[in-house]
Amino acid sequence: MTTPETPSVTYIETRKGEEFSELILQDLEIALNLAGARPLKGHAWPSFWDVFGRSFAKLRLTPPRLSGAKTTSIIGLMGLAERQLHPYGALHEIVPFVWDCWPSREAEWRDFIRRYALKRIAFTSSQAAEFWSAEFPDIEILWLPEAIDEALYLPGPSLSSRSTCVLEIGRRYAAGHDMVRETLERLGRQHRFKDPLSPMVFLPTRADLISALQASQALLCYPGAVSHPDGRTGHWESMTHRYLEAVATKTLIVGHVPQEMTTLFGFCPGVNVSLSELPDLLKTLTDSPHLFQDRVDRAHSRLLEVGTWEVRVQQLMRFARASD
């Protein structure tokens, strides 16, 4: 008696520019390749297919339903990047792994899911997965958190050896930023952040970002639901790649840790702190950074178990194979 062959899985290589988010997609695709998934290379005419895909989405067209068995193909989607599905959308059973699905574009996501007759979708946001599971009970929907390449984001030295007290990157929570800036000025500690008046790009490369994290005791982190509650994320909060970057480099997360990150790790890997408590926390971090070393060490150990791309792509491929 022969053993049935394990269904093959392919993945669509997305067309990339120079956005940082596209580096994360690249990390996913490298991990899928290492795990044995077969790449579908970018088409020979990327400009044509980008224009075609954008027009297809704008006109809300439905891809043809071709008969016959289809190969399962995973694709990482940063938001509604429907253009990336072409020319493969009608030829394969697409399993999207979705970042940046927010309530502000609910109608567009609903239309996208229906037009492509998706059978399985994985979302990096647990709240997105919960919402769409209720909306489409006949579709298999899975929460798969973001992940990180731990071989790129290496731990920095002990917290006591780091020169920067707090690093801020990306979206700014004004109230938190102001409180940290005022406190660290009084303490005479270094606070690194992008100067909005400077023409220079702050931390222009991933190597620059990693070096800055490794030299910082803490990373100020707030989800969009806290920093910009009227923005695109609405009340949904999610563990973004920034949180994992802090854990991977053994940098203390300070601010607001999303509940889904606590669920993933089994404990809170950072410090949830109110604005009024921030000054005292930063004073303690300045005087006794060693008090937080066990926390970042424990978080890093757990990351290697639940938050690497090696772990995540195995989960994603099992999910995709179930549709064959």
Coordinates of C-alpha atoms in Angstrom, one line a residue:
M1 CA 0.0 0.0 0.0
T2 CA 1.5 3.3 -1.0
T3 CA 1.4 6.4 1.2
P4 CA -0.4 9.4 -0.4
E5 CA 1.9 12.1 -1.5
T6 CA 1.9 15.3 0.6
P7 CA 0.2 18.0 -1.5
S8 CA 2.6 20.5 -2.9
V9 CA 2.5 24.1 -1.9
T10 CA 3.7 27.1 -4.0
Y11 CA 4.0 30.7 -3.1
I12 CA 3.7 33.8 -5.3
E13 CA 6.8 36.0 -5.3
T14 CA 5.4 39.5 -4.9
R15 CA 6.7 42.4 -6.9
K16 CA 8.7 44.7 -4.6
G17 CA 9.9 48.2 -4.3
E18 CA 11.8 49.8 -1.5
E19 CA 9.3 50.0 1.3
F20 CA 10.3 48.5 4.6
S21 CA 7.1 46.4 4.6
E22 CA 8.3 44.7 1.5
L23 CA 11.4 43.4 3.3
I24 CA 9.1 41.6 5.7
L25 CA 7.4 40.0 2.7
Q26 CA 10.8 39.0 1.4
D27 CA 11.6 37.4 4.8
L28 CA 8.4 35.4 4.5
E29 CA 9.1 34.2 1.0
I30 CA 12.7 33.2 1.9
A31 CA 11.4 31.2 4.8
L32 CA 8.7 29.5 2.6
N33 CA 11.4 28.6 0.1
L34 CA 13.6 27.1 2.8
A35 CA 10.7 25.1 4.1
G36 CA 10.2 23.5 0.7
A37 CA 7.5 25.6 -0.9
R38 CA 8.0 26.2 -4.6
P39 CA 8.2 29.8 -5.8
L40 CA 6.1 31.2 -8.6
K41 CA 8.5 33.7 -10.0
G42 CA 7.5 37.3 -10.8
H43 CA 6.2 37.6 -14.3
A44 CA 8.4 38.8 -17.2
W45 CA 6.2 42.0 -17.6
P46 CA 5.8 43.3 -14.1
S47 CA 4.7 46.8 -15.1
F48 CA 1.9 45.3 -17.3
W49 CA 0.6 43.0 -14.6
D50 CA 0.7 45.9 -12.0
V51 CA -1.5 48.0 -14.3
F52 CA -3.7 45.0 -15.2
G53 CA -4.1 44.1 -11.5
R54 CA -4.9 47.7 -10.4
S55 CA -7.5 48.0 -13.2
F56 CA -8.9 44.6 -12.3
A57 CA -9.4 45.8 -8.7
K58 CA -10.8 49.2 -9.7
L59 CA -13.4 47.6 -11.9
R60 CA -14.2 45.0 -9.3
L61 CA -13.8 42.1 -11.8
T62 CA -14.2 38.5 -10.8
P63 CA -11.4 36.2 -12.0
P64 CA -12.5 33.3 -14.3
R65 CA -13.3 30.0 -12.6
L66 CA -11.0 27.6 -14.5
S67 CA -11.9 23.9 -14.3
G68 CA -9.5 21.2 -13.1
A69 CA -7.4 20.8 -10.0
K70 CA -5.5 23.8 -8.9
T71 CA -2.2 24.0 -7.0
T72 CA -2.4 25.8 -3.7
S73 CA -0.5 29.0 -3.7
I74 CA 0.3 31.2 -0.7
I75 CA 0.7 34.9 -1.1
G76 CA 1.7 37.5 1.5
L77 CA -0.4 40.6 1.1
M78 CA 0.4 43.9 2.8
G79 CA -3.1 45.4 2.7
L80 CA -5.4 45.1 -0.3
A81 CA -2.5 44.7 -2.8
E82 CA -4.8 42.8 -5.3
R83 CA -2.4 43.7 -8.1
Q84 CA 0.0 41.1 -6.7
L85 CA -2.4 38.2 -7.5
H86 CA -2.0 38.5 -11.2
P87 CA -1.4 36.6 -13.4
Y88 CA -1.8 33.7 -11.0
G89 CA -5.1 34.5 -9.4
A90 CA -7.2 32.4 -11.8
L91 CA -4.7 29.6 -12.1
H92 CA -4.2 28.6 -8.5
E93 CA -6.1 28.1 -5.3
I94 CA -4.9 31.3 -3.5
V95 CA -4.3 31.3 0.3
P96 CA -3.6 34.9 1.3
F97 CA -1.6 35.7 4.4
V98 CA -2.8 39.2 5.2
W99 CA -1.2 42.1 7.0
D100 CA -3.0 45.4 7.5
C101 CA -6.6 44.4 7.3
W102 CA -8.4 47.2 9.1
P103 CA -12.1 48.2 9.8
S104 CA -11.6 51.4 7.6
R105 CA -11.7 49.2 4.5
E106 CA -14.2 46.7 5.5
A107 CA -16.4 47.0 2.3
E108 CA -13.4 46.6 0.1
W109 CA -12.1 43.5 1.9
R110 CA -15.6 42.0 1.8
D111 CA -15.7 42.5 -2.0
F112 CA -12.2 41.1 -2.5
I113 CA -13.0 37.9 -0.5
R114 CA -16.2 37.3 -2.5
R115 CA -14.8 38.0 -5.9
Y116 CA -11.9 35.6 -5.5
A117 CA -14.1 33.0 -3.8
L118 CA -11.4 32.4 -1.2
K119 CA -11.6 29.2 0.8
R120 CA -8.8 29.9 3.3
I121 CA -7.3 33.2 4.6
A122 CA -4.8 33.8 7.4
F123 CA -4.6 37.2 9.1
T124 CA -1.8 38.6 11.2
S125 CA -4.4 40.4 13.3
S126 CA -6.4 38.2 15.7
Q127 CA -9.3 40.8 15.7
A128 CA -9.4 40.7 11.9
A129 CA -9.5 36.9 12.0
E130 CA -12.3 36.9 14.6
F131 CA -14.3 39.5 12.6
W132 CA -14.1 37.8 9.2
S133 CA -14.7 34.4 10.7
A134 CA -18.1 35.6 11.9
E135 CA -18.8 37.3 8.5
F136 CA -17.8 34.3 6.4
P137 CA -18.5 31.2 8.5
D138 CA -18.0 28.9 5.4
I139 CA -14.4 30.1 4.9
E140 CA -11.5 28.7 6.9
I141 CA -9.9 31.7 8.6
L142 CA -6.9 31.5 10.8
W143 CA -5.0 33.9 13.1
L144 CA -1.3 33.7 12.3
P145 CA 0.7 36.4 14.0
E146 CA 3.6 38.2 12.4
A147 CA 7.0 36.6 12.7
I148 CA 10.7 37.6 12.5
D149 CA 14.0 36.4 11.2
E150 CA 15.9 35.9 14.4
A151 CA 19.2 35.4 12.4
L152 CA 18.9 39.1 11.2
Y153 CA 17.7 40.7 14.4
L154 CA 20.4 39.5 16.8
P155 CA 20.3 40.5 20.5
G156 CA 22.3 43.5 21.7
P157 CA 24.5 43.6 24.8
S158 CA 23.0 43.7 28.3
L159 CA 20.6 46.6 29.1
S160 CA 23.2 48.0 31.5
S161 CA 25.7 48.4 28.6
R162 CA 23.4 50.4 26.2
S163 CA 23.8 54.1 25.6
T164 CA 20.3 55.1 24.5
C165 CA 17.5 55.0 27.0
V166 CA 14.5 55.1 24.7
L167 CA 14.2 54.7 20.9
E168 CA 11.1 55.7 19.0
I169 CA 10.4 54.5 15.4
G170 CA 7.6 55.0 13.0
R171 CA 4.1 56.1 14.0
R172 CA 4.3 58.6 16.9
Y173 CA 2.0 58.7 19.9
A174 CA 2.3 62.4 20.7
A175 CA 1.4 62.2 24.4
G176 CA 3.8 59.3 25.0
H177 CA 6.6 61.0 23.0
D178 CA 6.3 64.3 25.0
M179 CA 6.3 62.5 28.3
V180 CA 9.4 60.5 27.4
R181 CA 11.2 63.5 26.0
E182 CA 10.6 65.7 29.1
T183 CA 11.6 62.9 31.5
L184 CA 14.8 62.0 29.7
E185 CA 15.8 65.6 29.4
R186 CA 15.6 65.9 33.2
L187 CA 17.5 62.6 33.6
G188 CA 20.1 63.6 31.1
R189 CA 19.5 60.4 29.1
Q190 CA 19.6 59.8 25.3
H191 CA 16.3 59.7 23.5
R192 CA 16.4 58.8 19.8
F193 CA 13.6 59.7 17.4
K194 CA 12.9 61.2 14.0
D195 CA 13.1 65.0 14.0
P196 CA 10.1 66.1 11.8
L197 CA 12.1 69.2 10.7
S198 CA 15.1 67.2 9.6
P199 CA 15.4 66.4 5.9
M200 CA 17.5 63.3 6.7
V201 CA 15.9 59.9 6.7
F202 CA 15.9 58.4 10.2
L203 CA 17.5 54.9 10.2
P204 CA 17.4 54.5 6.4
T205 CA 18.4 50.9 6.3
R206 CA 17.4 47.7 8.1
A207 CA 21.0 47.5 9.4
D208 CA 20.7 51.0 10.8
L209 CA 17.5 50.0 12.5
I210 CA 18.9 46.9 14.1
S211 CA 22.0 48.7 15.3
A212 CA 19.8 51.4 16.9
L213 CA 17.7 48.7 18.7
Q214 CA 20.7 46.9 19.9
A215 CA 22.0 50.1 21.5
S216 CA 18.7 51.1 23.2
Q217 CA 17.4 49.9 26.5
A218 CA 13.8 50.5 25.6
L219 CA 11.5 50.8 22.5
L220 CA 8.4 53.0 22.9
C221 CA 5.6 51.0 21.4
Y222 CA 1.9 51.8 21.0
P223 CA -0.6 50.2 18.6
G224 CA -2.5 52.4 16.2
A225 CA -5.7 51.9 18.3
V226 CA -3.9 53.9 21.1
S227 CA -1.8 56.4 19.2
H228 CA -4.4 57.2 16.4
P229 CA -7.8 55.8 17.5
D230 CA -9.6 57.7 14.7
G231 CA -7.2 56.3 12.1
R232 CA -7.4 53.3 9.8
T233 CA -6.9 50.7 12.5
G234 CA -9.9 51.9 14.5
H235 CA -10.2 50.0 17.8
W236 CA -8.3 46.9 16.5
E237 CA -4.9 46.6 18.0
S238 CA -2.2 44.2 16.6
M239 CA 1.3 43.0 17.4
T240 CA 3.3 44.6 14.6
H241 CA 6.8 43.7 13.4
R242 CA 8.1 46.5 15.6
Y243 CA 7.2 44.6 18.8
L244 CA 9.1 41.5 17.5
E245 CA 12.1 43.6 16.6
A246 CA 12.4 44.7 20.2
V247 CA 12.1 41.2 21.6
A248 CA 14.6 39.8 19.1
T249 CA 17.2 42.4 20.0
K250 CA 16.5 42.1 23.7
T251 CA 15.2 45.6 23.9
L252 CA 12.5 46.3 26.5
I253 CA 9.0 47.1 25.1
V254 CA 7.6 50.1 27.0
G255 CA 4.1 51.4 26.3
H256 CA 1.2 49.2 25.4
V257 CA 1.5 45.5 24.6
P258 CA -1.4 44.2 22.5
Q259 CA -3.4 41.4 24.1
E260 CA -2.7 39.1 21.1
M261 CA 1.1 39.3 21.9
T262 CA 0.5 38.3 25.5
T263 CA -1.7 35.4 24.1
L264 CA 1.1 34.3 21.7
F265 CA 3.9 34.4 24.3
G266 CA 1.8 33.1 27.2
F267 CA 2.9 36.2 29.3
C268 CA 3.4 39.9 28.8
P269 CA 6.8 40.3 27.2
G270 CA 7.0 44.0 27.8
V271 CA 5.9 46.7 30.2
N272 CA 2.4 48.1 30.0
V273 CA 2.6 51.5 31.5
S274 CA 0.3 54.5 31.7
L275 CA 1.5 58.0 30.8
S276 CA 1.5 59.0 34.5
E277 CA 3.7 56.0 35.3
L278 CA 6.2 56.6 32.5
P279 CA 8.5 59.0 34.4
D280 CA 9.0 56.6 37.3
L281 CA 9.6 53.7 35.0
L282 CA 12.2 55.5 33.1
K283 CA 13.9 56.6 36.3
T284 CA 14.1 52.9 37.4
L285 CA 15.4 51.9 34.0
T286 CA 18.1 54.6 34.2
D287 CA 19.1 53.7 37.8
S288 CA 18.7 49.9 37.7
P289 CA 18.5 48.5 34.1
H290 CA 19.5 45.1 35.4
L291 CA 16.0 44.8 37.0
F292 CA 14.6 44.3 33.5
Q293 CA 17.2 41.9 32.1
D294 CA 15.3 38.8 33.1
R295 CA 12.2 40.1 31.3
V296 CA 13.9 40.6 28.0
D297 CA 15.9 37.4 28.2
R298 CA 12.7 35.4 28.9
A299 CA 10.8 37.1 26.1
H300 CA 13.7 36.4 23.7
S301 CA 13.7 32.7 24.6
R302 CA 9.9 32.5 24.1
L303 CA 10.3 34.3 20.7
L304 CA 12.5 31.5 19.4
E305 CA 9.6 29.0 20.2
V306 CA 6.6 30.9 18.9
G307 CA 7.7 33.9 16.8
T308 CA 10.2 33.0 14.2
W309 CA 9.6 32.6 10.5
E310 CA 10.7 29.0 10.7
V311 CA 7.8 28.3 13.1
R312 CA 5.3 30.5 11.3
V313 CA 5.7 29.1 7.8
Q314 CA 5.3 25.5 9.0
Q315 CA 1.9 26.6 10.4
L316 CA 1.0 28.5 7.2
M317 CA 1.9 25.6 5.0
R318 CA -0.1 23.1 7.1
F319 CA -3.1 25.5 6.8
A320 CA -2.6 25.9 3.0
R321 CA -2.2 22.1 2.4
A322 CA -5.6 21.5 4.1
S323 CA -7.2 23.1 1.1
D324 CA -5.8 20.5 -1.4

